[in-house]
């Protein structure tokens, strides 16, 4: 390993060297400094080409102007990997951006894997490679959680936090500006890293969305959960992030959709990041949502029950066999329900708590076992220690995953950590609130993991639609043309006849049946109703004839004069529920499917859910379930319940059509899509193509 | 002080004695035990009557069967105060409940103030009275937060948690079964306790709602915030609480409303309880929602900005003067916006962070100042310590309240706590997520406090309505009678004429103007539309005549035969927004006002907000703002914005009417209440009286 820019005069160099030394690295370290014969008490070499033995990694902390030359030299010396601490690149204005661009080109030309620039580096805990300034300030606790952070400072903070909460790490990486190695590359590596079971991410900006989706799918396939805190939801932090890293910031609702879709667990705080990762490191994939609990406090049981309900976690009643087993160990005044309050009797009887946990863990209705208790360190081992030992044994021997959590998030003192380790307690910190939230998220991920395990995603991917390719130009299409596209691709749409005069309209109306609607068909009039181009609920021939003339007249008053293809005559529909379904191209994420409840639901509640294309039938069904007004589809308000299978099929067709047209499509909107039992049809449609009119 | 039941053979006695000793109590302690000459190395007396000097407090831990005799004896000995640790009362079945009832009667007869039974006791920190088993296990950190818990075990846990997070306590009380002294009594005491600035509560069940409302109003009046974690929201915990303490559990939505109404800050976790109390102990009432922030990490700034947006906290741009002051101290690459990232330059320049905080704290747009940073303890004081000292000075000297928080909730090591104390850092633990949530809640409370300070509540309380008292019997009333009650009390209601035959109905319709609605008036037909008793949108005389006959026929088919007063003829209304407004008597909380958006909004979204009577105009306005569909009232969907002043006035009239009728009223429901701009009228009303028909 080579430290380039190692110098007694640099605070950063001191911090890096102290971290490396404290980490116990056993390989050889070369200090590169052309201006000083020693650094940190070690002899230096003048340049990378003077080292005289193969070097695995160059850690670069020279001034910004010298970075490119050092990387060039590293390549000359046969070094394939570099970490660049130096700042002043893409995060620092346009000059820095071009410097970063040069760095990228150099790395590509010379085949260099570069982490950074503007990174703090990484720590490989089991291999004791601690290349992270200040790493000596935090203990290196080995474990199965890998942590990658786009913020270097927070990476260090989190390392301390994970150690304090007794969560071991396999790898810590600060990815900096991601000129070459991105967060997705790190995840890609971690999917295959045997030391890592859970991947925790702190994300400010997702630079290559498609890469993240791909590696997330790989992680899900092998059962390694990804837990991510993605910041930049607010307007202000979006601006801050742009200033800080120069990265584009997208629509946060799409980030939400992407994470959900690809099985990434999204968390809202650093504390949830830690606790959710810690829960999953202890439990692995869970087989279900049924939690069995024993606690030292009735008050804690109340909190657990409340929070379990919030998180959709079941607390099933115990079976009779379990109740009998609990009855044999519990004092009279304890009532054996789930969550179980072992009562103060456990203070006197050190075996009671462990016996109760064994009974609960063996209950067939329990998928995961939780013990809520404090780690009490005694001056000399007594009742409390004996009780903890029996708890630890019961949790370890339980046939289901088991965790131990204290009531609050106060953290562990060193002597508590030592005791937890010695007794083998499956400790998860953060307190009841965070642990229940972590369990809920772990259950969500486990559901997703099991679904993927049963039905490989590839069979679900929307196949391109054959007959769809349009040849009628670009720009925006009239409803009339959009209708034809939908019809050709088996998307059901309300019947319509194009009429060129009042007589044709009246004839069409009598064929379709009264009442009818009239709508002007013109590629130039996208907001038809605004200009008087729509007339509804026409009940007889004379109304249709009069309305025809009115609409034509209204359309002709528009300036510049629109092209008018005629008037569409359609039967009126009533009843049912109106959805909006649309695919719109997002500049960052590509084509995004939106499904929502129409009208007031969209306007007031913004009751819309998103997914990035392609989507599966399972995705669409999940989207419908996410709508806050989902009860309307289940037949609230006295209407017939929607045929969800048929509805999913129609929405999937729309998504597939849009996906097949993706290279040219700007947007494809069906609004409303009317659903009345199994009767599903588009009432209006709008298609816009990329590029100018 | 007397410890009754003190014994070397009792684990509880040992724990109580150890706590009292470790707490450093300096008064005299008497050990009462008739069977042993010594306890805990001290001589005992045989009974309370043998002590021979006045005793302030009896701490009772004798077996359940002996408790009443001991209390009787205490009263004989002139002791006015007792704490009863002993369990086996109301929490333990019907026998225990009668024992507790006897205890209550005894206390009332003999004028005893009893805490418990089934309590752990209390700790008065500044006076070093530590009567709480196990108190020796946690440090006594004096401070301004008082903590009262209905769960004894959690009280102890919280004491340790507060100490670990550097939050000092004035008083810790476990209220147990509250046979005599209730949680509200404790709050009542704390309102006048000079050592206490903030009151933190853990609540399982509210036993005397009216008392809590009264003391909460007192606390708000003197500017002492109450922060409460009320558990028992879930079905399971409601059952657990009932089993645990025998208390009734009410509708949690009403608890929510009560807390909001009386200025009690409701929190969702033990961590929020601590952090919100800690924020308020540091800041006191805040003058506004504008937060100024400086942080050591750009990533943390992102999190702060996201969370501030969630909590409705403003992060105003700094003024030019502040930007100039920051420009003078910040390095080039730092961009001076709020939240401010002081960048890694603060690692080299120990004055930078403090100078930046001084500039921000002096900005007139800032109401509260937040410093996000870690407390780094150095082997010997260096740059980090110097930087912390300059931060501490800047925060203490800021003209606005200021707090210091670390990024995560990892807690403080003892040496960090020591340094924070020595430097006078206004530390608040829990991490960014909890601190921002605590700040948001502190701002909510401060708004409420300022409102009360400006307009004393008494001027707002609804005055009884004079003309309202009905004399027409009980049971349920027909719409016709309910209308007359509303009319007599100036609640606007759509016009209606009672018609006895089809001719009268047609005449009424022509007077009111077509289209009209017909509704059967009968005290026996509360769900009129279900039996065909309502016909809408009748557009001419013949329809009215036909509908009259239909409705009468439908009503006559009902069995047993309903009393029919006639048919109400009303003009049809269209447009506007429909609300539901109702007052219903809750068995625990009394009369509760519900305001919601009608129809689908209620059915699907349960978009209803509650308050307990009496309410103020401010309460009603706040209720309207809480509706998720509030945008509808602001004129979404193209309709006229509602005249909120007029609407508040009408709802207040309804609430006042119900409040005046409260002793006899079961429910008074106006559904729908139609709002169209300033046109507000009830379209239907239902009144039900207490007792049988």
PDB file of N, CA, C and O in Angstrom, chain A residues 119-142:
ATOM      1  N   UNK A 119     -13.219  11.719  -1.187  1.00  0.00           N
ATOM      2  CA  UNK A 119     -13.692  10.619  -0.354  1.00  0.00           C
ATOM      3  C   UNK A 119     -12.810  10.545   0.880  1.00  0.00           C
ATOM      4  O   UNK A 119     -11.709  11.103   0.892  1.00  0.00           O
ATOM      5  N   UNK A 120     -13.274   9.858   1.924  1.00  0.00           N
ATOM      6  CA  UNK A 120     -12.376   9.592   3.040  1.00  0.00           C
ATOM      7  C   UNK A 120     -11.716   8.222   2.896  1.00  0.00           C
ATOM      8  O   UNK A 120     -10.734   7.955   3.573  1.00  0.00           O
ATOM      9  N   UNK A 121     -12.242   7.373   2.018  1.00  0.00           N
ATOM     10  CA  UNK A 121     -11.632   6.067   1.839  1.00  0.00           C
ATOM     11  C   UNK A 121     -12.499   4.944   2.364  1.00  0.00           C
ATOM     12  O   UNK A 121     -13.723   5.038   2.317  1.00  0.00           O
ATOM     13  N   UNK A 122     -11.873   3.892   2.857  1.00  0.00           N
ATOM     14  CA  UNK A 122     -12.659   2.731   3.287  1.00  0.00           C
ATOM     15  C   UNK A 122     -11.954   1.985   4.399  1.00  0.00           C
ATOM     16  O   UNK A 122     -10.758   2.186   4.661  1.00  0.00           O
ATOM     17  N   UNK A 123     -12.706   1.127   5.051  1.00  0.00           N
ATOM     18  CA  UNK A 123     -12.156   0.229   6.065  1.00  0.00           C
ATOM     19  C   UNK A 123     -12.696  -1.165   5.803  1.00  0.00           C
ATOM     20  O   UNK A 123     -13.906  -1.369   5.761  1.00  0.00           O
ATOM     21  N   UNK A 124     -11.789  -2.105   5.559  1.00  0.00           N
ATOM     22  CA  UNK A 124     -12.178  -3.506   5.442  1.00  0.00           C
ATOM     23  C   UNK A 124     -11.909  -4.119   6.811  1.00  0.00           C
ATOM     24  O   UNK A 124     -10.751  -4.363   7.167  1.00  0.00           O
ATOM     25  N   UNK A 125     -12.970  -4.343   7.587  1.00  0.00           N
ATOM     26  CA  UNK A 125     -12.779  -4.674   8.997  1.00  0.00           C
ATOM     27  C   UNK A 125     -12.132  -6.046   9.185  1.00  0.00           C
ATOM     28  O   UNK A 125     -11.118  -6.144   9.870  1.00  0.00           O
ATOM     29  N   UNK A 126     -12.655  -7.123   8.584  1.00  0.00           N
ATOM     30  CA  UNK A 126     -12.009  -8.419   8.861  1.00  0.00           C
ATOM     31  C   UNK A 126     -10.556  -8.456   8.391  1.00  0.00           C
ATOM     32  O   UNK A 126      -9.732  -9.138   8.993  1.00  0.00           O
ATOM     33  N   UNK A 127     -10.229  -7.705   7.318  1.00  0.00           N
ATOM     34  CA  UNK A 127      -8.840  -7.738   6.824  1.00  0.00           C
ATOM     35  C   UNK A 127      -7.970  -6.647   7.452  1.00  0.00           C
ATOM     36  O   UNK A 127      -6.813  -6.490   7.074  1.00  0.00           O
ATOM     37  N   UNK A 128      -8.564  -5.884   8.339  1.00  0.00           N
ATOM     38  CA  UNK A 128      -7.827  -4.861   9.083  1.00  0.00           C
ATOM     39  C   UNK A 128      -7.153  -3.841   8.168  1.00  0.00           C
ATOM     40  O   UNK A 128      -6.063  -3.354   8.448  1.00  0.00           O
ATOM     41  N   UNK A 129      -7.820  -3.513   7.075  1.00  0.00           N
ATOM     42  CA  UNK A 129      -7.335  -2.436   6.200  1.00  0.00           C
ATOM     43  C   UNK A 129      -8.154  -1.200   6.542  1.00  0.00           C
ATOM     44  O   UNK A 129      -9.334  -1.114   6.220  1.00  0.00           O
ATOM     45  N   UNK A 130      -7.514  -0.263   7.228  1.00  0.00           N
ATOM     46  CA  UNK A 130      -8.239   0.865   7.780  1.00  0.00           C
ATOM     47  C   UNK A 130      -7.709   2.145   7.148  1.00  0.00           C
ATOM     48  O   UNK A 130      -6.888   2.844   7.701  1.00  0.00           O
ATOM     49  N   UNK A 131      -8.194   2.422   5.953  1.00  0.00           N
ATOM     50  CA  UNK A 131      -7.721   3.594   5.204  1.00  0.00           C
ATOM     51  C   UNK A 131      -8.773   4.688   5.270  1.00  0.00           C
ATOM     52  O   UNK A 131      -9.459   4.984   4.279  1.00  0.00           O
ATOM     53  N   UNK A 132      -8.939   5.288   6.429  1.00  0.00           N
ATOM     54  CA  UNK A 132     -10.026   6.226   6.665  1.00  0.00           C
ATOM     55  C   UNK A 132      -9.546   7.181   7.762  1.00  0.00           C
ATOM     56  O   UNK A 132      -9.328   6.752   8.896  1.00  0.00           O
ATOM     57  N   UNK A 133      -9.363   8.465   7.423  1.00  0.00           N
ATOM     58  CA  UNK A 133      -8.801   9.383   8.409  1.00  0.00           C
ATOM     59  C   UNK A 133      -9.630   9.405   9.692  1.00  0.00           C
ATOM     60  O   UNK A 133     -10.849   9.536   9.632  1.00  0.00           O
ATOM     61  N   UNK A 134      -8.975   9.266  10.823  1.00  0.00           N
ATOM     62  CA  UNK A 134      -9.658   9.314  12.114  1.00  0.00           C
ATOM     63  C   UNK A 134     -10.189   7.975  12.565  1.00  0.00           C
ATOM     64  O   UNK A 134     -10.809   7.875  13.627  1.00  0.00           O
ATOM     65  N   UNK A 135      -9.940   6.917  11.757  1.00  0.00           N
ATOM     66  CA  UNK A 135     -10.494   5.595  12.094  1.00  0.00           C
ATOM     67  C   UNK A 135     -10.044   5.132  13.471  1.00  0.00           C
ATOM     68  O   UNK A 135     -10.731   4.338  14.119  1.00  0.00           O
ATOM     69  N   UNK A 136      -8.897   5.647  13.939  1.00  0.00           N
ATOM     70  CA  UNK A 136      -8.411   5.225  15.260  1.00  0.00           C
ATOM     71  C   UNK A 136      -9.332   5.691  16.387  1.00  0.00           C
ATOM     72  O   UNK A 136      -9.221   5.217  17.500  1.00  0.00           O
ATOM     73  N   UNK A 137     -10.244   6.628  16.093  1.00  0.00           N
ATOM     74  CA  UNK A 137     -11.117   7.129  17.157  1.00  0.00           C
ATOM     75  C   UNK A 137     -12.283   6.192  17.452  1.00  0.00           C
ATOM     76  O   UNK A 137     -12.977   6.344  18.443  1.00  0.00           O
ATOM     77  N   UNK A 138     -12.537   5.234  16.567  1.00  0.00           N
ATOM     78  CA  UNK A 138     -13.654   4.324  16.769  1.00  0.00           C
ATOM     79  C   UNK A 138     -13.147   2.897  16.818  1.00  0.00           C
ATOM     80  O   UNK A 138     -12.241   2.525  16.070  1.00  0.00           O
ATOM     81  N   UNK A 139     -13.746   2.050  17.668  1.00  0.00           N
ATOM     82  CA  UNK A 139     -13.314   0.641  17.679  1.00  0.00           C
ATOM     83  C   UNK A 139     -13.746  -0.057  16.395  1.00  0.00           C
ATOM     84  O   UNK A 139     -14.801   0.243  15.844  1.00  0.00           O
ATOM     85  N   UNK A 140     -12.901  -0.977  15.932  1.00  0.00           N
ATOM     86  CA  UNK A 140     -13.254  -1.800  14.764  1.00  0.00           C
ATOM     87  C   UNK A 140     -13.979  -3.037  15.267  1.00  0.00           C
ATOM     88  O   UNK A 140     -13.354  -3.933  15.828  1.00  0.00           O
ATOM     89  N   UNK A 141     -15.286  -3.077  15.089  1.00  0.00           N
ATOM     90  CA  UNK A 141     -16.045  -4.248  15.534  1.00  0.00           C
ATOM     91  C   UNK A 141     -16.441  -5.056  14.299  1.00  0.00           C
ATOM     92  O   UNK A 141     -17.227  -4.586  13.485  1.00  0.00           O
ATOM     93  N   UNK A 142     -15.870  -6.245  14.123  1.00  0.00           N
ATOM     94  CA  UNK A 142     -16.215  -7.015  12.927  1.00  0.00           C
ATOM     95  C   UNK A 142     -17.636  -7.560  12.988  1.00  0.00           C
ATOM     96  O   UNK A 142     -18.123  -7.893  14.065  1.00  0.00           O
TER      97      UNK A 142
END
